Coordinates of C-alpha atoms in Angstrom, one line a residue:
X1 CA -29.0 24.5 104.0
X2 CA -31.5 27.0 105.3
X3 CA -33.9 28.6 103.5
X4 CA -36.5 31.7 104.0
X5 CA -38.8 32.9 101.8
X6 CA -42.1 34.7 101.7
X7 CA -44.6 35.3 99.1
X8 CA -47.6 38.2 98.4
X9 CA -50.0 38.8 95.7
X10 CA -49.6 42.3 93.9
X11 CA -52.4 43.7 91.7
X12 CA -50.0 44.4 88.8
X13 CA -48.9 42.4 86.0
X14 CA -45.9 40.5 86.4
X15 CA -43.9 42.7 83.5
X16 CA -44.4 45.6 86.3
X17 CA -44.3 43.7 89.5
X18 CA -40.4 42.7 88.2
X19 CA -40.0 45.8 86.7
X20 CA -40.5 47.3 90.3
X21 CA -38.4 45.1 92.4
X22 CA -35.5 46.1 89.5
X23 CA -35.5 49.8 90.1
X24 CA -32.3 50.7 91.0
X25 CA -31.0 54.6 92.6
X26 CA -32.8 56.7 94.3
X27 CA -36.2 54.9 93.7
X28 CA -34.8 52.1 94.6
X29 CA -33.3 53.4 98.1
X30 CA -37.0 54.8 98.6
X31 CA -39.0 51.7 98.6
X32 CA -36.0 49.2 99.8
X33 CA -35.7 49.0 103.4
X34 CA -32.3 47.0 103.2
X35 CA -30.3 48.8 100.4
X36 CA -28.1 51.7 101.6
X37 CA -26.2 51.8 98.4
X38 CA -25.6 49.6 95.5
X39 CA -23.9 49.4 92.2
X40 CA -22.7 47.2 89.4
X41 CA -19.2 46.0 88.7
X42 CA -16.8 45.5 85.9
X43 CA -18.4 48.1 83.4
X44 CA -21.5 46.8 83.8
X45 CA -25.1 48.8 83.4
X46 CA -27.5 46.3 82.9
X47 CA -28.9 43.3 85.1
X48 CA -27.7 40.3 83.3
X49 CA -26.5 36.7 83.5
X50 CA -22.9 36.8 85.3
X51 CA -23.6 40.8 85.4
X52 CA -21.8 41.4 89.2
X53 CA -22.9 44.1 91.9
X54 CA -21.8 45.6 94.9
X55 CA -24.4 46.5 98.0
X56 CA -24.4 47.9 100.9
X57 CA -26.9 47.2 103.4
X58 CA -28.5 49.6 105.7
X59 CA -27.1 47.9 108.4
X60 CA -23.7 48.8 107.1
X61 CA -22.9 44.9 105.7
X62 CA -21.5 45.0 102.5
X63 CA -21.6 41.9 99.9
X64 CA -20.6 41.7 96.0
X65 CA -23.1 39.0 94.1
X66 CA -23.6 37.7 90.4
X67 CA -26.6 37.1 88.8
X68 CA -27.1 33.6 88.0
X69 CA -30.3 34.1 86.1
X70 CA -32.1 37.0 84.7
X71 CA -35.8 36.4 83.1
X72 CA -37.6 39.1 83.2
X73 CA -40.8 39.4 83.9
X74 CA -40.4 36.0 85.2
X75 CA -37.4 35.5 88.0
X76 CA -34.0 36.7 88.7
X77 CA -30.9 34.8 90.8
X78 CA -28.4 35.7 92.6
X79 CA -25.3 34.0 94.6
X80 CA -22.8 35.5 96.6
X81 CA -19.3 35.6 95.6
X82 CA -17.8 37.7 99.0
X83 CA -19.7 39.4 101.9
X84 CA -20.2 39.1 105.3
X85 CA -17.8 36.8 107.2
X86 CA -20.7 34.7 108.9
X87 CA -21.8 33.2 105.4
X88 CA -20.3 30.2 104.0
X89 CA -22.5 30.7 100.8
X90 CA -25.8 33.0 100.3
X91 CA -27.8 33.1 97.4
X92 CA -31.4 34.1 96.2
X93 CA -34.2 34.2 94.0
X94 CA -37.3 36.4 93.2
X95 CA -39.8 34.5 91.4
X96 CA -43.3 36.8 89.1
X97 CA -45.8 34.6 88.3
X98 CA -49.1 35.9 86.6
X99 CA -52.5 35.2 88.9
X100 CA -55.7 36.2 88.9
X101 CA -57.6 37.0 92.5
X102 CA -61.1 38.2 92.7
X103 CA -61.4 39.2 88.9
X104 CA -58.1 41.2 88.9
X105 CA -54.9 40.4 86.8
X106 CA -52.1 40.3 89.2
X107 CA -48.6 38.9 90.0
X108 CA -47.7 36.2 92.5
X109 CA -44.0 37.5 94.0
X110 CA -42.5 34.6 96.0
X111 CA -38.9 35.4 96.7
X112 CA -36.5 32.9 98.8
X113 CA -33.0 33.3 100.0
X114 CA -30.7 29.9 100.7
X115 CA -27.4 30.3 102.9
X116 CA -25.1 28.2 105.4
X117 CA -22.9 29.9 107.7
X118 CA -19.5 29.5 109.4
X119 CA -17.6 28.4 111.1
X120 CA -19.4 24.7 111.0
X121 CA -19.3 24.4 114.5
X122 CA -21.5 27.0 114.8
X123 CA -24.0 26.1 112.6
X124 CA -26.6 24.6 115.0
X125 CA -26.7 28.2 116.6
X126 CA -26.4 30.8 114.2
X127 CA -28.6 28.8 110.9
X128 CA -31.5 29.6 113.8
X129 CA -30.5 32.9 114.0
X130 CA -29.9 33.4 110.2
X131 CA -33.3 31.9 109.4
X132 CA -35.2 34.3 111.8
X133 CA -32.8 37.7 111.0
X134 CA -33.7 36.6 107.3
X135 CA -37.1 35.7 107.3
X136 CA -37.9 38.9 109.0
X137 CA -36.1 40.8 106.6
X138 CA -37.2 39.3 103.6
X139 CA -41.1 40.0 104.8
X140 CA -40.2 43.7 105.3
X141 CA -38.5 44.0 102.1
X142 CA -41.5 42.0 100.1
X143 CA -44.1 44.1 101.8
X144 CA -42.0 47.6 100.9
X145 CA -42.0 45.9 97.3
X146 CA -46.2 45.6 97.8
X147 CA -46.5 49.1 98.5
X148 CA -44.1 50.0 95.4
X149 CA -46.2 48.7 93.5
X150 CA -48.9 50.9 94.5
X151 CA -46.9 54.1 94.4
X152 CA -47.8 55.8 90.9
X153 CA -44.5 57.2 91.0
X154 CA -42.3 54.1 91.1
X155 CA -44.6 52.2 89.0
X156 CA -43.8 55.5 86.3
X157 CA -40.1 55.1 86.9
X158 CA -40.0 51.0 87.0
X159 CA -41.7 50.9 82.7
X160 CA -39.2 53.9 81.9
X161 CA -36.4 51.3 83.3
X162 CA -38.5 48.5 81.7
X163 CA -39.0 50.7 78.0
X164 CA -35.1 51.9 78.1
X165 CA -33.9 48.4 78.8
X166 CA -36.2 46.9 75.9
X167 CA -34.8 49.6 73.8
X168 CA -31.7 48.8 74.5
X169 CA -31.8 45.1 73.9
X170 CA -34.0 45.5 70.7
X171 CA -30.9 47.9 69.7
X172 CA -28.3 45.2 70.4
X173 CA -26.5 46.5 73.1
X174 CA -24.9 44.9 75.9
X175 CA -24.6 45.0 80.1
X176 CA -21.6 47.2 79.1
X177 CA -17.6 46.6 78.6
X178 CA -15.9 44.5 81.2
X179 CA -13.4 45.8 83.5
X180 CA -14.8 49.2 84.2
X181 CA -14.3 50.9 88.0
X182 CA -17.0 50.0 90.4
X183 CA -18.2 53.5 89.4
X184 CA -19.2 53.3 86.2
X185 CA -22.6 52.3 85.0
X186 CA -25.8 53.1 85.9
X187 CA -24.6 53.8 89.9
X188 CA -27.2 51.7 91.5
X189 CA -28.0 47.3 90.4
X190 CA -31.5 45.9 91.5
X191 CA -30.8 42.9 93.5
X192 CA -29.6 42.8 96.8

């Protein structure tokens, strides 16, 4: 299967760095250059193992994904359950790993997406295409996410998430009561 990634070094700790690339809403839309619109299913209004989402790309794709793992500061997963009819399976990962450069604490960000497309005969052809579509917009969205970092406002709004989530799981609650409408929750999910 083909894979793309691309990795960057952020002067923020990791805690933040994830904290950033999980801002959902209108922050989100303002540093993301791929989401259009995005939202969690099924009552859910938390990013969580099995939690589901619906997005909407710029382009005006639209795919619905579940989380398969959700560590933060650490890494988060994601696999595609339906979306474009070109991908026979889709998934990725965003890994946060603490690193030092030059005497500041910072965060290593690699993130990676995996897919194979359809029809089979068409592989040879359109896995190329994939792979270069992909990679170049997985190093647009990583380098948006660099200058998010950066950006004293998202960084403000990206610990509130961070502090209300916390609070939230120190209080016991959940990613919210299955088989809400689309609707419900929070309006916007992190991972596209």
């Amino acid at each position: 299967m083909p894979q793309v990634s691309a990795s960057i070094w952020v002067g923020v700790e990791p805690a933040d760095a994830f904290a950033v690339s999980q801002t959902t809403g209108r922050v989100r839309r303002g540093w993301d250059p791929f989401i259009r619109r995005q939202h969690f299913l099924d009552g859910a209004t938390a990013p969580a193992v099995g939690v589901r989402t619906w997005t909407r790309a710029r382009v005006g794709l639209a795919m619905v994904s579940r989380y398969v793992s959700y560590r933060p500061p650490r890494q988060t997963g994601m696999t595609m359950e339906s979306g474009p009819w070109f991908f026979d399976t889709f998934g990725g990962g965003w890994r946060f790993t603490p690193q030092e450069q030059d005497g500041v604490t910072g965060t290593l960000a690699v993130w990676k997406y995996t897919f194979s497309t359809r029809p089979a005969w068409l592989r040879p052809v359109a896995d190329r295409v994939g792979t270069w579509l992909l990679g170049r917009e997985i190093r647009a969205r990583i380098a948006a996410w660099t200058r998010a970092c950066t950006d004293p406002e998202v960084l403000a709004a990206a610990r509130a998430d961070r502090a209300e989530q916390e609070g939230s799981t120190a209080r016991g609650s959940s990613t919210g009561p299955p088989g809400g409408s689309p609707e419900q929750g929070s309006g916007d999910s992190p991972l596209g």
